[in-house]
PDB file of C-alpha atoms in Angstrom:
ATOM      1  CA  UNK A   3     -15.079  14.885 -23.139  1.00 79.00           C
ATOM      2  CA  UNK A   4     -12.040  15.186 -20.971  1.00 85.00           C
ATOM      3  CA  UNK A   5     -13.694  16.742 -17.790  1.00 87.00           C
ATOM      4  CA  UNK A   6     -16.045  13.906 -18.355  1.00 91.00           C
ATOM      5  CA  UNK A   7     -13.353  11.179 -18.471  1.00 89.00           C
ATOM      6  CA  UNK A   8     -12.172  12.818 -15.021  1.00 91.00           C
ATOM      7  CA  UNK A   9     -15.236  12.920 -13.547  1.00 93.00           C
ATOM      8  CA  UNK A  10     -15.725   8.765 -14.660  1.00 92.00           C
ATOM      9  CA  UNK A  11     -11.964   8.235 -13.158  1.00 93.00           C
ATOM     10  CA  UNK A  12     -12.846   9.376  -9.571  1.00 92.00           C
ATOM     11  CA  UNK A  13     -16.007   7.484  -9.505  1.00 94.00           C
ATOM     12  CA  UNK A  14     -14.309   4.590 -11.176  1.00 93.00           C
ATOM     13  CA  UNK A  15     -12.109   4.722  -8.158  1.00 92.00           C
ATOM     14  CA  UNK A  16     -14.468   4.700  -5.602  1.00 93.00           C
ATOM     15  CA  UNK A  17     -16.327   2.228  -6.848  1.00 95.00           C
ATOM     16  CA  UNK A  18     -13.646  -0.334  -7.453  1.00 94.00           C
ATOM     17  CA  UNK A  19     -12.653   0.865  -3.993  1.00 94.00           C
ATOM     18  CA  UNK A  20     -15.308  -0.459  -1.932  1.00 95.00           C
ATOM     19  CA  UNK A  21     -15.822  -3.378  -4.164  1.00 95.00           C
ATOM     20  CA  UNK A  22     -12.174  -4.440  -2.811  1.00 94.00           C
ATOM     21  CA  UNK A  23     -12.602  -3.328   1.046  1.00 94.00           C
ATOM     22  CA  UNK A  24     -16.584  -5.304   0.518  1.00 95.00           C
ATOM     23  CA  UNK A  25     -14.806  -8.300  -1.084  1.00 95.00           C
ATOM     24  CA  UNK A  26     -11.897  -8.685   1.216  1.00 92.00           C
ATOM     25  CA  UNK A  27     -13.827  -8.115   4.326  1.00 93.00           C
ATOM     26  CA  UNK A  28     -17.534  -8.486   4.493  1.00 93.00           C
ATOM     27  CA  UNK A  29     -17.777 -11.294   2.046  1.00 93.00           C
ATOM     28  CA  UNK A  30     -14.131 -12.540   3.102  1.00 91.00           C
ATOM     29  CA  UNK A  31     -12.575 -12.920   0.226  1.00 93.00           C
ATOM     30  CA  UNK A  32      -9.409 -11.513   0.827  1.00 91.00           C
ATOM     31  CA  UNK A  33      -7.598 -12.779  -2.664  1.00 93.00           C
ATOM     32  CA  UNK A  34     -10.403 -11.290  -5.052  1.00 94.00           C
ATOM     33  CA  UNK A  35     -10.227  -8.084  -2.692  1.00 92.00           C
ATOM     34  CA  UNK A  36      -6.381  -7.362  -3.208  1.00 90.00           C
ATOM     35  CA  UNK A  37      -7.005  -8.518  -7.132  1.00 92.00           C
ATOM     36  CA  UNK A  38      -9.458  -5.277  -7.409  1.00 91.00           C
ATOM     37  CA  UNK A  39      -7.392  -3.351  -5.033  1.00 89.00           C
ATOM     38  CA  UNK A  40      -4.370  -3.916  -7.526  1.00 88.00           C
ATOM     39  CA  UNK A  41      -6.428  -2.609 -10.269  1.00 89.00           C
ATOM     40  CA  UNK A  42      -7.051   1.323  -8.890  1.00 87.00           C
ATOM     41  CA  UNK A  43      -3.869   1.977 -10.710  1.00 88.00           C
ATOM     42  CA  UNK A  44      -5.707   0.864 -13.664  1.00 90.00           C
ATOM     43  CA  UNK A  45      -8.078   3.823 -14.340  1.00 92.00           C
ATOM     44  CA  UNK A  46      -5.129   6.121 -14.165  1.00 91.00           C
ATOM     45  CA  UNK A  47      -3.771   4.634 -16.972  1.00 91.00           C
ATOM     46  CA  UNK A  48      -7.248   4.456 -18.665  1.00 92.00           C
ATOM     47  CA  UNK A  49      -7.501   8.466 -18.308  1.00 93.00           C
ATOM     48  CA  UNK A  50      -3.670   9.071 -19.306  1.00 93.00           C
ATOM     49  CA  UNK A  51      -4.672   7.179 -22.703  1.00 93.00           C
ATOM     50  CA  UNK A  52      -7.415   8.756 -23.085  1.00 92.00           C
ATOM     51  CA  UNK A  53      -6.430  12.021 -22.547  1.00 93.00           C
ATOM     52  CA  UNK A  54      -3.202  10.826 -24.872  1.00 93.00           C
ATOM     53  CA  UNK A  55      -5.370   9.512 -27.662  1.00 92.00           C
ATOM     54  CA  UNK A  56      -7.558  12.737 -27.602  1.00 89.00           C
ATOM     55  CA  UNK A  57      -4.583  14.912 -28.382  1.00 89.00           C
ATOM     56  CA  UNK A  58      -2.812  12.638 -30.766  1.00 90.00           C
ATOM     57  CA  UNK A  59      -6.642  12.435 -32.818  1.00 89.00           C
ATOM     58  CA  UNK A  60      -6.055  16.470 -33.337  1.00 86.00           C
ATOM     59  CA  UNK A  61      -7.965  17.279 -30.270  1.00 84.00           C
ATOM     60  CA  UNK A  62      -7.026  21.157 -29.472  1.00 86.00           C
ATOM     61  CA  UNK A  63      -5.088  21.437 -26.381  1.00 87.00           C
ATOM     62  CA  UNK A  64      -7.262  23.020 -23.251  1.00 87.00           C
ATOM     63  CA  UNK A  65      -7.321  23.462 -19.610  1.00 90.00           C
ATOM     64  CA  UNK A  66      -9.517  19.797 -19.309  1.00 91.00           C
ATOM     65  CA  UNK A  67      -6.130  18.249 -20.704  1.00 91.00           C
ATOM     66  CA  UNK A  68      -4.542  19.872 -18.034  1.00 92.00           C
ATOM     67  CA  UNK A  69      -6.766  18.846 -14.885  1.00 93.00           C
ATOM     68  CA  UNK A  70      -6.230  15.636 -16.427  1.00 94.00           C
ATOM     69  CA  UNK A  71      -2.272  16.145 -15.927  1.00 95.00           C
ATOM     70  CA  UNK A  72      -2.733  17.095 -12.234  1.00 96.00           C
ATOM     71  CA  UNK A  73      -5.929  14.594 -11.965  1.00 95.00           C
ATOM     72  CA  UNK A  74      -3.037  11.644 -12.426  1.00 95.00           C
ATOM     73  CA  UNK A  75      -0.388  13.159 -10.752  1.00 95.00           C
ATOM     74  CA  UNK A  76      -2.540  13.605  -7.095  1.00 95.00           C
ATOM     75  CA  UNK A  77      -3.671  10.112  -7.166  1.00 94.00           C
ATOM     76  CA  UNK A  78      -0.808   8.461  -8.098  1.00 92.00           C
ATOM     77  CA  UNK A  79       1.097  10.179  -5.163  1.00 95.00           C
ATOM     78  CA  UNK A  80      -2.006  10.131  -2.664  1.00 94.00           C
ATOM     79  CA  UNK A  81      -3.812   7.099  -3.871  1.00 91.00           C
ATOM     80  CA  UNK A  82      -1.641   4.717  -1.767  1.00 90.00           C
ATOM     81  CA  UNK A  83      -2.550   6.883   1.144  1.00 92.00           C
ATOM     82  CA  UNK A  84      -6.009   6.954   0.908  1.00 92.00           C
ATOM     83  CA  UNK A  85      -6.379   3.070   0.075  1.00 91.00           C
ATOM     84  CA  UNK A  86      -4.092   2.242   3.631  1.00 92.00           C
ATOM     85  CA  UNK A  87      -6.479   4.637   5.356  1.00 92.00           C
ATOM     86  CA  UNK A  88      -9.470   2.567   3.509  1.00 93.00           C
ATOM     87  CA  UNK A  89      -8.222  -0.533   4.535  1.00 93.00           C
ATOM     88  CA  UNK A  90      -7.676   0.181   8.419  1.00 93.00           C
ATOM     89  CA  UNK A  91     -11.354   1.565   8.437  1.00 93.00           C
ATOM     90  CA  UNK A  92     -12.540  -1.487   6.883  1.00 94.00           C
ATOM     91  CA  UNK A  93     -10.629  -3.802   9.062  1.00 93.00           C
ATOM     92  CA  UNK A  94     -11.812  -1.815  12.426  1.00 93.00           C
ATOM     93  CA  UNK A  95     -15.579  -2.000  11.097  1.00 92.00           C
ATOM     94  CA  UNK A  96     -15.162  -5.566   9.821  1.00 92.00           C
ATOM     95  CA  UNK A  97     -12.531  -7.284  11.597  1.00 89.00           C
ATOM     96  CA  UNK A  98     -12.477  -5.610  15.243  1.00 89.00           C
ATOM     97  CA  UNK A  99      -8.730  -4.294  14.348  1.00 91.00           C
ATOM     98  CA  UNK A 100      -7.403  -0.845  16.418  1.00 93.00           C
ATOM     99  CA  UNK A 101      -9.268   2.182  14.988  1.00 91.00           C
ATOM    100  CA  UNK A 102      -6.672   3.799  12.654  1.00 89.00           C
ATOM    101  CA  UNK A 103      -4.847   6.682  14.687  1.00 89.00           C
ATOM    102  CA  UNK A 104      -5.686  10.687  13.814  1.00 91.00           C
ATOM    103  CA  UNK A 105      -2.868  12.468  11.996  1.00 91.00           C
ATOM    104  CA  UNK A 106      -1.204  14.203  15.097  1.00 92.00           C
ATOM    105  CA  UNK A 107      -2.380  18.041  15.670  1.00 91.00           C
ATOM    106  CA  UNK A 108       0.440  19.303  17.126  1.00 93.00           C
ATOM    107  CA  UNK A 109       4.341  20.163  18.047  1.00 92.00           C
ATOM    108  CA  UNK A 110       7.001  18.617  15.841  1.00 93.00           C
ATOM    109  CA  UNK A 111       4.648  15.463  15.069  1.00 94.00           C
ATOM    110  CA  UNK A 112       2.155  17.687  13.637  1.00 95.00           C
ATOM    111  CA  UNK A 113       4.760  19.325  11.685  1.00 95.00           C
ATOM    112  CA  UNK A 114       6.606  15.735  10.523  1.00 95.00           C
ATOM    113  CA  UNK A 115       2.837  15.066   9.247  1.00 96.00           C
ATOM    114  CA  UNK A 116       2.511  18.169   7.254  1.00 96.00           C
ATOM    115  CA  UNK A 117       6.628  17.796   5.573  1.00 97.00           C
ATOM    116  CA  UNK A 118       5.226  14.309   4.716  1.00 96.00           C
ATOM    117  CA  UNK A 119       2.096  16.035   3.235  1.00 97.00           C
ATOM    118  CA  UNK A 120       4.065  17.992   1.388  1.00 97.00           C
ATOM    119  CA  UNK A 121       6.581  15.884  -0.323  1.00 97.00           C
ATOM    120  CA  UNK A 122       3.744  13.726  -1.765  1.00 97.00           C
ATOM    121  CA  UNK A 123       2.455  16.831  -3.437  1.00 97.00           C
ATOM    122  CA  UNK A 124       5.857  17.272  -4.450  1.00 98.00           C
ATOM    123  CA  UNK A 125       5.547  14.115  -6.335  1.00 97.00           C
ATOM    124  CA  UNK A 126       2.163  14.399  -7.657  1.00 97.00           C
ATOM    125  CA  UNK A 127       3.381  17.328  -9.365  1.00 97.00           C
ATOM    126  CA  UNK A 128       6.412  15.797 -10.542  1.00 97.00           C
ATOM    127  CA  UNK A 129       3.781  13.263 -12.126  1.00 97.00           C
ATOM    128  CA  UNK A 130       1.547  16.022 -13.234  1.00 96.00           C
ATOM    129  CA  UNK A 131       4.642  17.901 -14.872  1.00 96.00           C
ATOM    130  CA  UNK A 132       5.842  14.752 -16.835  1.00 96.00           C
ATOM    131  CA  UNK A 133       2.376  13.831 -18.314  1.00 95.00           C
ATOM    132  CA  UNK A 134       1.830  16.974 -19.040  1.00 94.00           C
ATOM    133  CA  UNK A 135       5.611  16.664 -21.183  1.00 93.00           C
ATOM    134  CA  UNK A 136       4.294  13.391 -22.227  1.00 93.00           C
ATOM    135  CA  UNK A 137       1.062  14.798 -23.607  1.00 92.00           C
ATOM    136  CA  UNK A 138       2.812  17.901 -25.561  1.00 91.00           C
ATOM    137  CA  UNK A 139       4.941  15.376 -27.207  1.00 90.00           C
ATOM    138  CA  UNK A 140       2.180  12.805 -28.572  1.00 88.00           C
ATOM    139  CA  UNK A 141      -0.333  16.124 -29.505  1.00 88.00           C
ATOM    140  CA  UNK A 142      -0.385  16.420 -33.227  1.00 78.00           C
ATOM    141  CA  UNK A 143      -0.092  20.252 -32.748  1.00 78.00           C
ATOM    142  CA  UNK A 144       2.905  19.711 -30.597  1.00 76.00           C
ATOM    143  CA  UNK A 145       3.663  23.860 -30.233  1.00 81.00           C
ATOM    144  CA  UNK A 146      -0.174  24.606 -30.016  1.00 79.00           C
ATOM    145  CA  UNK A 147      -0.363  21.763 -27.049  1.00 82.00           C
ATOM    146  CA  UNK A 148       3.152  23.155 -25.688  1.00 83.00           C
ATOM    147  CA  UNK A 149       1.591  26.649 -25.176  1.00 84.00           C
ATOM    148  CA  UNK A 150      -1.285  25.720 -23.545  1.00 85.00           C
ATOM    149  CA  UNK A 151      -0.166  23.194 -21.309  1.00 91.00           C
ATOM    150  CA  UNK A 152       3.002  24.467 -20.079  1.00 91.00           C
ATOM    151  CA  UNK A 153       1.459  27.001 -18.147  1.00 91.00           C
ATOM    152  CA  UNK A 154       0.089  24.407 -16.280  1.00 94.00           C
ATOM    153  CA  UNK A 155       3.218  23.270 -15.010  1.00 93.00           C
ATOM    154  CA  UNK A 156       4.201  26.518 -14.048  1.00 94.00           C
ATOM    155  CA  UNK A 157       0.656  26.347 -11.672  1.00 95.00           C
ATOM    156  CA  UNK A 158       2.646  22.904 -10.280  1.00 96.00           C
ATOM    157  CA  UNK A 159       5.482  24.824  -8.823  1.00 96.00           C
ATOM    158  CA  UNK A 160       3.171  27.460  -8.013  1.00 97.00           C
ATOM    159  CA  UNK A 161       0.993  24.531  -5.377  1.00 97.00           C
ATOM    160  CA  UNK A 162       4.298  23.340  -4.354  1.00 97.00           C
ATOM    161  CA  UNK A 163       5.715  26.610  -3.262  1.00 98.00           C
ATOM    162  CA  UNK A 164       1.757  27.816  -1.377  1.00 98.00           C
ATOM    163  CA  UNK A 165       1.907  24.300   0.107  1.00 97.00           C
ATOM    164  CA  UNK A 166       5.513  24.200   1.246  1.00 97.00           C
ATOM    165  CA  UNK A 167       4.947  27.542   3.291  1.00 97.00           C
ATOM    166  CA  UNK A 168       1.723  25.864   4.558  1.00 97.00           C
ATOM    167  CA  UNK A 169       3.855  22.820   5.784  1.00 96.00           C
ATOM    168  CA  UNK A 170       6.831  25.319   7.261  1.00 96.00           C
ATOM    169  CA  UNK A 171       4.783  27.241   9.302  1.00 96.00           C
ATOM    170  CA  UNK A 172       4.353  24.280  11.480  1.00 94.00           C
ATOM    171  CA  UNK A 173       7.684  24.105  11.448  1.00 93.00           C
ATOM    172  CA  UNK A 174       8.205  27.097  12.372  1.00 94.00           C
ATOM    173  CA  UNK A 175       5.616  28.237  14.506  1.00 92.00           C
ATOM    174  CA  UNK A 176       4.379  24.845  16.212  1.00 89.00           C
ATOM    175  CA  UNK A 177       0.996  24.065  17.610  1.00 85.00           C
ATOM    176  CA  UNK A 178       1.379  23.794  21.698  1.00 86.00           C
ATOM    177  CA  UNK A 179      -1.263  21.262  22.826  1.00 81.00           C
ATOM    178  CA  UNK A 180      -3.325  21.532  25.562  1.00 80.00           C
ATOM    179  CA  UNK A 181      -2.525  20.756  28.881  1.00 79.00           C
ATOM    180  CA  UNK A 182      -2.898  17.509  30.205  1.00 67.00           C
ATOM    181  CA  UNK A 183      -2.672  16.771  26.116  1.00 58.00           C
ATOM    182  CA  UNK A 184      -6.079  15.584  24.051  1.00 52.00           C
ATOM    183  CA  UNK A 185      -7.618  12.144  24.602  1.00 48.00           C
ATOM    184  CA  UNK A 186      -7.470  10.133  20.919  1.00 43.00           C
ATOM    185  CA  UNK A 187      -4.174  12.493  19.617  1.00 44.00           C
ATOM    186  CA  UNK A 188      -2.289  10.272  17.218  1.00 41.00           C
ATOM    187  CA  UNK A 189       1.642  10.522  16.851  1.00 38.00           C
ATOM    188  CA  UNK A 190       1.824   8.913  13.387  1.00 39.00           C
ATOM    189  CA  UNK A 191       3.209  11.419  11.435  1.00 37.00           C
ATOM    190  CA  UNK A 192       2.015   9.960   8.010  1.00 37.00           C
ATOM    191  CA  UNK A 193      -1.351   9.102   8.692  1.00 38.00           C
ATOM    192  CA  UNK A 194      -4.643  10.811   7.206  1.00 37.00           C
ATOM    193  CA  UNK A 195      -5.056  11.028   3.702  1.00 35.00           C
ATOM    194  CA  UNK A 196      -5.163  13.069   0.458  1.00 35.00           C
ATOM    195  CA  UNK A 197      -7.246  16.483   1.018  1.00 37.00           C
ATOM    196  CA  UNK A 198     -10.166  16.510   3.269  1.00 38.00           C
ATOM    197  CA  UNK A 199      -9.166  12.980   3.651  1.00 39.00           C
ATOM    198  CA  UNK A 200      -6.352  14.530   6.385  1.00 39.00           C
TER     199      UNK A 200
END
């Protein structure tokens, strides 16, 4: 039921997604757009009851509780992100606003990018970790749901520590550009989105 309730959360917020960008833009309705773009946050807190409720009912702790942890914890910290990078699409498709710039490919504003990649899986894991705490506490087999779920915060520090090397190596080792430089290279350093998103 869990995976399920995961799987309903990420099309829940894609859906009410574009229904914001298609309200605020194409059918110009800017107020009713923000209203639906306020309520993203909304399914979160759907899922972390949910997923609450499930355990508290007797529901035996499993790996499905724990995606749900790290579920929460990655869109909290990279929802924002991907809703600004949304937005500027929307606006250059709709509105005729500057195309959003690329996240930066290389030298020390590639590697500012990848730092501020980094912290914000710092904090979705710091999310993940907590509802994970939170979960084990409400579970009616509270030592049952602390066995199986605190090994998933020990897989937290684990993505912290694989991404943070990720991150310092273009710290360390920084990606010359071409000369003459590339046509279209952005210098935001925060810009992009969660996974695959940039």
């Amino acid at each position: 039921m869990i995976i399920a309730l995961i799987a309903a959360a990420e099309v829940g917020f894609w859906l009410v997604l574009a229904a914001g960008l298609a309200a605020r833009y194409p059918l110009r309705m800017p107020r009713l757009g923000g209203a639906l773009l306020l309520c993203v946050p909304l399914i979160d807190l759907l899922l972390l009851s949910a997923t609450a409720a499930d355990l508290a009912r007797g529901g035996e702790p499993s790996a499905a509780h724990g995606l749900a942890a790290f579920y929460l914890g990655f869109t909290v910290a990279y929802g924002h992100r991907l809703v600004r990078w949304a937005d500027g699409h929307a606006a250059h498709r709709f509105q005729g606003a500057p195309r959003p710039a690329k996240p930066p490919r290389y030298g020390r504003a590639r590697a500012r990018h990848e730092l501020a990649l980094w912290r914000q899986t710092v904090i979705a894991v710091v999310i993940a970790a907590a509802v994970l705490q939170f979960l084990i506490a409400v579970a009616q087999d509270g030592s049952a749901a602390g066995e199986a779920l605190t090994g998933w915060q020990l897989r937290g520090l684990q993505i912290v520590a694989v991404h943070g090397l990720i991150a310092g190596s273009y710290v360390v080792w920084p990606r010359s550009a071409p000369p003459g430089g590339e046509p279209g290279e952005g210098s935001a350093a925060t810009g992009g989105l969660r996974s695959g998103s940039g």
